[in-house]
PDB file of C-alpha atoms and ligand atoms in Angstrom:
ATOM      1  CA  MET A   1       2.821 -42.352  43.067  1.00  0.00           C
ATOM      2  CA  LYS A   2       2.994 -42.381  39.269  1.00  0.00           C
ATOM      3  CA  PRO A   3       5.762 -44.785  38.139  1.00  0.00           C
ATOM      4  CA  LEU A   4       8.534 -43.182  36.106  1.00  0.00           C
ATOM      5  CA  ILE A   5       9.983 -45.372  33.361  1.00  0.00           C
ATOM      6  CA  ALA A   6      13.195 -43.659  32.312  1.00  0.00           C
ATOM      7  CA  GLY A   7      15.525 -44.612  29.488  1.00  0.00           C
ATOM      8  CA  ASN A   8      19.186 -43.585  29.640  1.00  0.00           C
ATOM      9  CA  TRP A   9      20.532 -43.899  26.100  1.00  0.00           C
ATOM     10  CA  LYS A  10      24.076 -43.054  27.249  1.00  0.00           C
ATOM     11  CA  MET A  11      26.326 -42.264  24.256  1.00  0.00           C
ATOM     12  CA  HIS A  12      24.132 -44.191  21.836  1.00  0.00           C
ATOM     13  CA  GLY A  13      21.900 -43.027  19.068  1.00  0.00           C
ATOM     14  CA  ALA A  14      21.197 -45.531  16.365  1.00  0.00           C
ATOM     15  CA  PRO A  15      20.390 -43.801  13.060  1.00  0.00           C
ATOM     16  CA  ASP A  16      16.689 -44.356  13.699  1.00  0.00           C
ATOM     17  CA  TRP A  17      16.577 -42.778  17.184  1.00  0.00           C
ATOM     18  CA  TYR A  18      14.179 -40.071  16.031  1.00  0.00           C
ATOM     19  CA  ASP A  19      11.589 -42.787  15.421  1.00  0.00           C
ATOM     20  CA  TYR A  20      11.702 -44.090  18.980  1.00  0.00           C
ATOM     21  CA  PRO A  21       8.820 -41.976  20.371  1.00  0.00           C
ATOM     22  CA  SER A  22       6.386 -42.958  17.632  1.00  0.00           C
ATOM     23  CA  ARG A  23       7.475 -46.595  17.769  1.00  0.00           C
ATOM     24  CA  PHE A  24       7.066 -46.621  21.529  1.00  0.00           C
ATOM     25  CA  ASN A  25       3.669 -44.992  21.172  1.00  0.00           C
ATOM     26  CA  ALA A  26       2.525 -47.625  18.695  1.00  0.00           C
ATOM     27  CA  LEU A  27       3.478 -50.354  21.158  1.00  0.00           C
ATOM     28  CA  LEU A  28       1.933 -48.678  24.188  1.00  0.00           C
ATOM     29  CA  PRO A  29      -0.481 -45.938  23.148  1.00  0.00           C
ATOM     30  CA  GLU A  30      -0.837 -42.890  25.326  1.00  0.00           C
ATOM     31  CA  ASN A  31      -4.323 -43.816  26.483  1.00  0.00           C
ATOM     32  CA  ASP A  32      -3.058 -47.138  27.820  1.00  0.00           C
ATOM     33  CA  ARG A  33      -0.356 -45.544  29.905  1.00  0.00           C
ATOM     34  CA  LYS A  34      -1.933 -42.542  31.535  1.00  0.00           C
ATOM     35  CA  ALA A  35      -0.790 -43.986  34.825  1.00  0.00           C
ATOM     36  CA  LEU A  36       2.901 -43.715  33.854  1.00  0.00           C
ATOM     37  CA  ASP A  37       5.544 -41.079  33.188  1.00  0.00           C
ATOM     38  CA  ILE A  38       7.739 -42.118  30.250  1.00  0.00           C
ATOM     39  CA  LEU A  39      11.138 -40.468  29.878  1.00  0.00           C
ATOM     40  CA  MET A  40      13.843 -40.729  27.222  1.00  0.00           C
ATOM     41  CA  CYS A  41      17.300 -39.294  27.954  1.00  0.00           C
ATOM     42  CA  PRO A  42      19.269 -39.136  24.692  1.00  0.00           C
ATOM     43  CA  PRO A  43      22.692 -37.575  24.155  1.00  0.00           C
ATOM     44  CA  ALA A  44      22.302 -33.806  24.667  1.00  0.00           C
ATOM     45  CA  LEU A  45      22.704 -33.131  20.960  1.00  0.00           C
ATOM     46  CA  PHE A  46      19.406 -34.894  20.226  1.00  0.00           C
ATOM     47  CA  ILE A  47      17.291 -33.416  23.030  1.00  0.00           C
ATOM     48  CA  GLU A  48      15.691 -30.604  21.093  1.00  0.00           C
ATOM     49  CA  SER A  49      14.668 -32.770  18.127  1.00  0.00           C
ATOM     50  CA  LEU A  50      13.445 -35.547  20.371  1.00  0.00           C
ATOM     51  CA  VAL A  51      11.274 -33.076  22.282  1.00  0.00           C
ATOM     52  CA  ARG A  52       9.639 -32.135  18.976  1.00  0.00           C
ATOM     53  CA  LYS A  53       9.009 -35.796  18.156  1.00  0.00           C
ATOM     54  CA  SER A  54       7.654 -36.729  21.554  1.00  0.00           C
ATOM     55  CA  SER A  55       5.790 -33.843  23.141  1.00  0.00           C
ATOM     56  CA  GLU A  56       2.513 -34.663  21.367  1.00  0.00           C
ATOM     57  CA  LEU A  57       2.894 -38.259  22.511  1.00  0.00           C
ATOM     58  CA  ASN A  58       3.301 -37.222  26.128  1.00  0.00           C
ATOM     59  CA  ILE A  59       6.796 -38.680  26.369  1.00  0.00           C
ATOM     60  CA  HIS A  60       9.205 -36.616  28.467  1.00  0.00           C
ATOM     61  CA  VAL A  61      12.754 -35.919  27.378  1.00  0.00           C
ATOM     62  CA  GLY A  62      15.676 -35.490  29.743  1.00  0.00           C
ATOM     63  CA  ALA A  63      19.424 -35.008  29.816  1.00  0.00           C
ATOM     64  CA  GLN A  64      22.152 -37.272  31.143  1.00  0.00           C
ATOM     65  CA  ASN A  65      24.188 -34.552  32.837  1.00  0.00           C
ATOM     66  CA  CYS A  66      24.295 -30.798  33.446  1.00  0.00           C
ATOM     67  CA  HIS A  67      26.575 -28.134  34.850  1.00  0.00           C
ATOM     68  CA  ALA A  68      25.900 -26.557  38.224  1.00  0.00           C
ATOM     69  CA  GLU A  69      26.230 -22.974  37.016  1.00  0.00           C
ATOM     70  CA  THR A  70      23.868 -20.983  34.845  1.00  0.00           C
ATOM     71  CA  SER A  71      26.529 -19.825  32.384  1.00  0.00           C
ATOM     72  CA  GLY A  72      30.228 -19.079  32.262  1.00  0.00           C
ATOM     73  CA  ALA A  73      33.601 -20.199  30.985  1.00  0.00           C
ATOM     74  CA  HIS A  74      32.989 -23.948  31.172  1.00  0.00           C
ATOM     75  CA  THR A  75      33.976 -25.410  27.835  1.00  0.00           C
ATOM     76  CA  GLY A  76      31.788 -28.276  26.703  1.00  0.00           C
ATOM     77  CA  GLU A  77      29.248 -27.896  29.491  1.00  0.00           C
ATOM     78  CA  ILE A  78      25.491 -27.273  29.410  1.00  0.00           C
ATOM     79  CA  SER A  79      23.459 -25.562  32.134  1.00  0.00           C
ATOM     80  CA  THR A  80      20.095 -26.690  33.400  1.00  0.00           C
ATOM     81  CA  GLU A  81      18.585 -23.439  32.134  1.00  0.00           C
ATOM     82  CA  MET A  82      19.804 -24.304  28.620  1.00  0.00           C
ATOM     83  CA  LEU A  83      18.420 -27.815  28.900  1.00  0.00           C
ATOM     84  CA  LYS A  84      15.088 -26.447  30.053  1.00  0.00           C
ATOM     85  CA  SER A  85      15.010 -23.969  27.171  1.00  0.00           C
ATOM     86  CA  VAL A  86      15.033 -26.819  24.627  1.00  0.00           C
ATOM     87  CA  GLY A  87      12.369 -28.767  26.473  1.00  0.00           C
ATOM     88  CA  ALA A  88      14.236 -31.137  28.814  1.00  0.00           C
ATOM     89  CA  ARG A  89      12.148 -31.955  31.860  1.00  0.00           C
ATOM     90  CA  PHE A  90      14.563 -34.176  33.789  1.00  0.00           C
ATOM     91  CA  VAL A  91      18.315 -34.546  34.188  1.00  0.00           C
ATOM     92  CA  ILE A  92      20.230 -37.575  35.458  1.00  0.00           C
ATOM     93  CA  VAL A  93      22.928 -36.541  37.933  1.00  0.00           C
ATOM     94  CA  GLY A  94      25.577 -38.666  39.593  1.00  0.00           C
ATOM     95  CA  HIS A  95      25.281 -41.665  37.327  1.00  0.00           C
ATOM     96  CA  SER A  96      27.925 -44.196  38.380  1.00  0.00           C
ATOM     97  CA  GLU A  97      29.626 -43.897  34.987  1.00  0.00           C
ATOM     98  CA  ARG A  98      30.179 -40.217  35.763  1.00  0.00           C
ATOM     99  CA  ARG A  99      31.132 -40.908  39.379  1.00  0.00           C
ATOM    100  CA  ALA A 100      33.735 -43.321  37.957  1.00  0.00           C
ATOM    101  CA  ASP A 101      35.088 -40.415  35.887  1.00  0.00           C
ATOM    102  CA  GLY A 102      35.671 -38.408  39.064  1.00  0.00           C
ATOM    103  CA  GLU A 103      32.334 -36.768  39.798  1.00  0.00           C
ATOM    104  CA  MET A 104      31.999 -36.336  43.563  1.00  0.00           C
ATOM    105  CA  ASP A 105      28.961 -36.102  45.827  1.00  0.00           C
ATOM    106  CA  ALA A 106      29.521 -32.351  46.207  1.00  0.00           C
ATOM    107  CA  ASP A 107      29.358 -31.930  42.401  1.00  0.00           C
ATOM    108  CA  ILE A 108      26.205 -34.017  42.302  1.00  0.00           C
ATOM    109  CA  LEU A 109      24.564 -31.964  45.037  1.00  0.00           C
ATOM    110  CA  ALA A 110      25.455 -28.745  43.188  1.00  0.00           C
ATOM    111  CA  LYS A 111      23.978 -30.166  39.973  1.00  0.00           C
ATOM    112  CA  ALA A 112      20.814 -31.346  41.721  1.00  0.00           C
ATOM    113  CA  LEU A 113      20.329 -27.885  43.235  1.00  0.00           C
ATOM    114  CA  ALA A 114      21.018 -26.301  39.846  1.00  0.00           C
ATOM    115  CA  ALA A 115      18.400 -28.520  38.224  1.00  0.00           C
ATOM    116  CA  ILE A 116      15.793 -27.541  40.797  1.00  0.00           C
ATOM    117  CA  ARG A 117      16.744 -23.875  40.369  1.00  0.00           C
ATOM    118  CA  GLY A 118      16.501 -24.274  36.587  1.00  0.00           C
ATOM    119  CA  GLY A 119      13.071 -25.887  36.812  1.00  0.00           C
ATOM    120  CA  ILE A 120      13.953 -29.422  35.778  1.00  0.00           C
ATOM    121  CA  THR A 121      13.766 -32.568  37.856  1.00  0.00           C
ATOM    122  CA  PRO A 122      17.072 -34.137  38.914  1.00  0.00           C
ATOM    123  CA  ILE A 123      17.313 -37.928  38.997  1.00  0.00           C
ATOM    124  CA  VAL A 124      20.012 -38.388  41.616  1.00  0.00           C
ATOM    125  CA  CYS A 125      21.788 -41.749  41.274  1.00  0.00           C
ATOM    126  CA  VAL A 126      23.276 -43.703  44.156  1.00  0.00           C
ATOM    127  CA  GLY A 127      24.608 -47.244  44.381  1.00  0.00           C
ATOM    128  CA  GLU A 128      27.408 -49.380  45.729  1.00  0.00           C
ATOM    129  CA  THR A 129      30.162 -51.260  43.889  1.00  0.00           C
ATOM    130  CA  LEU A 130      30.494 -55.038  44.055  1.00  0.00           C
ATOM    131  CA  LEU A 131      33.423 -54.755  46.450  1.00  0.00           C
ATOM    132  CA  GLU A 132      31.393 -52.516  48.737  1.00  0.00           C
ATOM    133  CA  ARG A 133      28.477 -54.956  48.695  1.00  0.00           C
ATOM    134  CA  GLU A 134      30.623 -58.030  49.233  1.00  0.00           C
ATOM    135  CA  SER A 135      32.408 -56.396  52.137  1.00  0.00           C
ATOM    136  CA  GLY A 136      29.081 -55.580  53.798  1.00  0.00           C
ATOM    137  CA  HIS A 137      29.252 -51.834  53.220  1.00  0.00           C
ATOM    138  CA  ALA A 138      26.411 -51.335  50.735  1.00  0.00           C
ATOM    139  CA  ASN A 139      24.087 -49.697  53.252  1.00  0.00           C
ATOM    140  CA  ASN A 140      26.705 -47.303  54.577  1.00  0.00           C
ATOM    141  CA  VAL A 141      27.873 -46.345  51.096  1.00  0.00           C
ATOM    142  CA  VAL A 142      24.389 -45.601  49.814  1.00  0.00           C
ATOM    143  CA  THR A 143      23.435 -43.695  52.959  1.00  0.00           C
ATOM    144  CA  ALA A 144      26.601 -41.609  52.718  1.00  0.00           C
ATOM    145  CA  GLN A 145      25.862 -40.863  49.051  1.00  0.00           C
ATOM    146  CA  LEU A 146      22.298 -39.819  49.918  1.00  0.00           C
ATOM    147  CA  VAL A 147      23.438 -37.537  52.713  1.00  0.00           C
ATOM    148  CA  ALA A 148      26.207 -35.948  50.654  1.00  0.00           C
ATOM    149  CA  SER A 149      24.421 -35.640  47.323  1.00  0.00           C
ATOM    150  CA  LEU A 150      21.025 -34.570  48.682  1.00  0.00           C
ATOM    151  CA  GLY A 151      22.019 -32.575  51.768  1.00  0.00           C
ATOM    152  CA  GLY A 152      20.312 -29.194  51.593  1.00  0.00           C
ATOM    153  CA  VAL A 153      17.799 -30.336  48.984  1.00  0.00           C
ATOM    154  CA  ASP A 154      14.220 -29.816  50.116  1.00  0.00           C
ATOM    155  CA  LEU A 155      12.874 -33.354  50.032  1.00  0.00           C
ATOM    156  CA  THR A 156       9.337 -32.285  50.856  1.00  0.00           C
ATOM    157  CA  THR A 157       8.702 -31.014  47.322  1.00  0.00           C
ATOM    158  CA  GLY A 158       7.793 -34.450  45.970  1.00  0.00           C
ATOM    159  CA  PRO A 159       7.816 -34.856  42.219  1.00  0.00           C
ATOM    160  CA  GLU A 160      10.561 -32.279  41.695  1.00  0.00           C
ATOM    161  CA  ILE A 161      13.224 -34.766  42.797  1.00  0.00           C
ATOM    162  CA  VAL A 162      13.804 -38.413  41.902  1.00  0.00           C
ATOM    163  CA  VAL A 163      16.353 -40.813  43.395  1.00  0.00           C
ATOM    164  CA  ALA A 164      17.639 -43.833  41.466  1.00  0.00           C
ATOM    165  CA  TYR A 165      19.234 -46.766  43.250  1.00  0.00           C
ATOM    166  CA  GLU A 166      21.595 -48.407  40.815  1.00  0.00           C
ATOM    167  CA  PRO A 167      24.010 -50.985  42.210  1.00  0.00           C
ATOM    168  CA  VAL A 168      27.099 -50.353  40.107  1.00  0.00           C
ATOM    169  CA  TRP A 169      27.761 -54.067  39.610  1.00  0.00           C
ATOM    170  CA  ALA A 170      24.289 -54.511  38.071  1.00  0.00           C
ATOM    171  CA  ILE A 171      24.706 -51.842  35.384  1.00  0.00           C
ATOM    172  CA  GLY A 172      25.144 -53.306  31.927  1.00  0.00           C
ATOM    173  CA  THR A 173      26.130 -56.696  33.346  1.00  0.00           C
ATOM    174  CA  GLY A 174      22.884 -58.661  33.167  1.00  0.00           C
ATOM    175  CA  MET A 175      23.072 -59.083  36.960  1.00  0.00           C
ATOM    176  CA  THR A 176      20.359 -57.587  39.158  1.00  0.00           C
ATOM    177  CA  ALA A 177      20.066 -57.237  42.902  1.00  0.00           C
ATOM    178  CA  THR A 178      17.865 -59.895  44.493  1.00  0.00           C
ATOM    179  CA  PRO A 179      14.278 -58.868  45.218  1.00  0.00           C
ATOM    180  CA  ASP A 180      15.097 -58.935  48.946  1.00  0.00           C
ATOM    181  CA  ASP A 181      18.102 -56.657  48.475  1.00  0.00           C
ATOM    182  CA  ILE A 182      16.036 -54.246  46.380  1.00  0.00           C
ATOM    183  CA  VAL A 183      13.254 -54.149  48.984  1.00  0.00           C
ATOM    184  CA  ALA A 184      15.755 -53.583  51.795  1.00  0.00           C
ATOM    185  CA  MET A 185      17.714 -50.840  50.035  1.00  0.00           C
ATOM    186  CA  HIS A 186      14.613 -49.034  48.796  1.00  0.00           C
ATOM    187  CA  ALA A 187      13.179 -49.074  52.331  1.00  0.00           C
ATOM    188  CA  ARG A 188      16.403 -47.463  53.576  1.00  0.00           C
ATOM    189  CA  ILE A 189      16.248 -44.830  50.874  1.00  0.00           C
ATOM    190  CA  ARG A 190      12.565 -44.198  51.600  1.00  0.00           C
ATOM    191  CA  ALA A 191      13.368 -43.661  55.260  1.00  0.00           C
ATOM    192  CA  TYR A 192      15.873 -40.989  54.215  1.00  0.00           C
ATOM    193  CA  VAL A 193      13.930 -39.189  51.479  1.00  0.00           C
ATOM    194  CA  GLY A 194      10.454 -39.350  53.007  1.00  0.00           C
ATOM    195  CA  PRO A 195       7.144 -40.293  51.407  1.00  0.00           C
ATOM    196  CA  LYS A 196       6.969 -37.970  48.380  1.00  0.00           C
ATOM    197  CA  ILE A 197      10.094 -38.758  46.355  1.00  0.00           C
ATOM    198  CA  ARG A 198      10.033 -41.344  43.575  1.00  0.00           C
ATOM    199  CA  ILE A 199      12.725 -44.003  43.963  1.00  0.00           C
ATOM    200  CA  LEU A 200      13.752 -45.805  40.771  1.00  0.00           C
ATOM    201  CA  TYR A 201      15.662 -49.054  40.518  1.00  0.00           C
ATOM    202  CA  GLY A 202      18.298 -49.374  37.808  1.00  0.00           C
ATOM    203  CA  GLY A 203      20.764 -51.997  36.663  1.00  0.00           C
ATOM    204  CA  SER A 204      19.971 -54.563  33.964  1.00  0.00           C
ATOM    205  CA  VAL A 205      16.214 -54.017  34.101  1.00  0.00           C
ATOM    206  CA  LYS A 206      14.799 -56.090  31.235  1.00  0.00           C
ATOM    207  CA  PRO A 207      11.336 -57.229  30.136  1.00  0.00           C
ATOM    208  CA  ASN A 208      11.838 -60.576  31.888  1.00  0.00           C
ATOM    209  CA  ASN A 209      12.626 -59.139  35.337  1.00  0.00           C
ATOM    210  CA  ALA A 210      10.729 -55.831  35.216  1.00  0.00           C
ATOM    211  CA  LYS A 211       7.468 -57.049  36.736  1.00  0.00           C
ATOM    212  CA  GLU A 212       9.098 -58.506  39.815  1.00  0.00           C
ATOM    213  CA  ILE A 213      11.296 -55.426  40.343  1.00  0.00           C
ATOM    214  CA  LEU A 214       8.535 -52.883  39.730  1.00  0.00           C
ATOM    215  CA  LYS A 215       6.072 -54.504  42.091  1.00  0.00           C
ATOM    216  CA  ALA A 216       8.479 -54.290  45.053  1.00  0.00           C
ATOM    217  CA  PRO A 217       7.496 -51.809  47.744  1.00  0.00           C
ATOM    218  CA  ASN A 218       9.096 -48.371  47.349  1.00  0.00           C
ATOM    219  CA  VAL A 219      10.088 -49.055  43.740  1.00  0.00           C
ATOM    220  CA  ASN A 220       8.433 -46.192  41.861  1.00  0.00           C
ATOM    221  CA  GLY A 221       9.858 -46.892  38.448  1.00  0.00           C
ATOM    222  CA  ALA A 222      13.044 -47.881  36.675  1.00  0.00           C
ATOM    223  CA  LEU A 223      16.122 -46.297  35.127  1.00  0.00           C
ATOM    224  CA  ILE A 224      16.940 -48.396  32.092  1.00  0.00           C
ATOM    225  CA  GLY A 225      20.088 -48.375  30.006  1.00  0.00           C
ATOM    226  CA  GLY A 226      20.541 -51.072  27.371  1.00  0.00           C
ATOM    227  CA  ALA A 227      16.898 -52.126  27.155  1.00  0.00           C
ATOM    228  CA  SER A 228      15.754 -48.533  26.592  1.00  0.00           C
ATOM    229  CA  LEU A 229      17.364 -48.559  23.134  1.00  0.00           C
ATOM    230  CA  ASP A 230      15.032 -51.261  21.903  1.00  0.00           C
ATOM    231  CA  MET A 231      11.449 -50.028  21.760  1.00  0.00           C
ATOM    232  CA  ASP A 232       9.968 -53.535  22.108  1.00  0.00           C
ATOM    233  CA  SER A 233      11.913 -53.988  25.337  1.00  0.00           C
ATOM    234  CA  PHE A 234      11.311 -50.459  26.610  1.00  0.00           C
ATOM    235  CA  ALA A 235       7.566 -50.758  25.992  1.00  0.00           C
ATOM    236  CA  ALA A 236       7.453 -54.213  27.600  1.00  0.00           C
ATOM    237  CA  ILE A 237       9.121 -52.812  30.715  1.00  0.00           C
ATOM    238  CA  ALA A 238       6.669 -49.905  30.774  1.00  0.00           C
ATOM    239  CA  LYS A 239       3.754 -52.366  30.474  1.00  0.00           C
ATOM    240  CA  ALA A 240       5.131 -54.253  33.463  1.00  0.00           C
ATOM    241  CA  ALA A 241       4.693 -51.073  35.507  1.00  0.00           C
ATOM    242  CA  LEU A 242       0.974 -50.809  34.738  1.00  0.00           C
TER     243      LEU A 242
HETATM  244  P1  LIG B   1      21.531 -50.997  32.156  1.00  0.00           P
HETATM  245  O1  LIG B   1      21.958 -49.518  32.565  1.00  0.00           O
HETATM  246  O2  LIG B   1      20.029 -51.058  32.186  1.00  0.00           O
HETATM  247  O3  LIG B   1      22.100 -51.186  30.798  1.00  0.00           O
HETATM  248  O4  LIG B   1      22.132 -51.916  33.190  1.00  0.00           O
HETATM  249  C1  LIG B   1      21.302 -48.833  33.610  1.00  0.00           C
HETATM  250  C2  LIG B   1      21.892 -47.480  33.804  1.00  0.00           C
HETATM  251  O5  LIG B   1      23.090 -47.294  33.563  1.00  0.00           O
HETATM  252  O6  LIG B   1      21.188 -46.534  34.184  1.00  0.00           O
END
């Protein structure tokens, strides 16, 4: 399975963001990374320009959210068809920062189905909070999220769907799950999604921990926040996947 190294820029875009693809390419030229899929997910406003900067470099561009419907009276929203029309290939759905803002599993399922319908690959995020982990409920929480946010999705299609396991307490904190916890949770997710779906790990993935995380069984790539905004770090993480 080709590892997917995905950067989630969140609501960031340093003035030099349009240089990121060429800077990344200089650090890890295309020929050296044929075995990887590289993805940058900028704020929606930048998607179209970033696609222009990155398509020749074989870097994919994705969105951080979408709406479940094709069009309609939904102020401020963007459909998967619109994202596809400007060149987005992936869309993150159910990120914990959006779940914290009230997004529910049913919304996430609708968005994942909309992405598939619109011809872009959803990256469906799951993960437990610290309280849920400390009270011994991590497995149940993640399983319930998988069932509710992927129910009805055809998991036999392989590359058209990606799942990201992101323990909420590891996001942006510098804390990561232990290798044993990652192996155990990814095995659980694998048992649910079957053999064809890529499962990413996310939560404070950095150059210094990437190799250990990425070599774990059933870890098919990483979803990277903070470190994806620094091309030296992002490229170092991608190298660790080779
Ligand atoms: P982080 O973010 O790498 O900054 O922890 C990960 C994410 O939110 O996807």
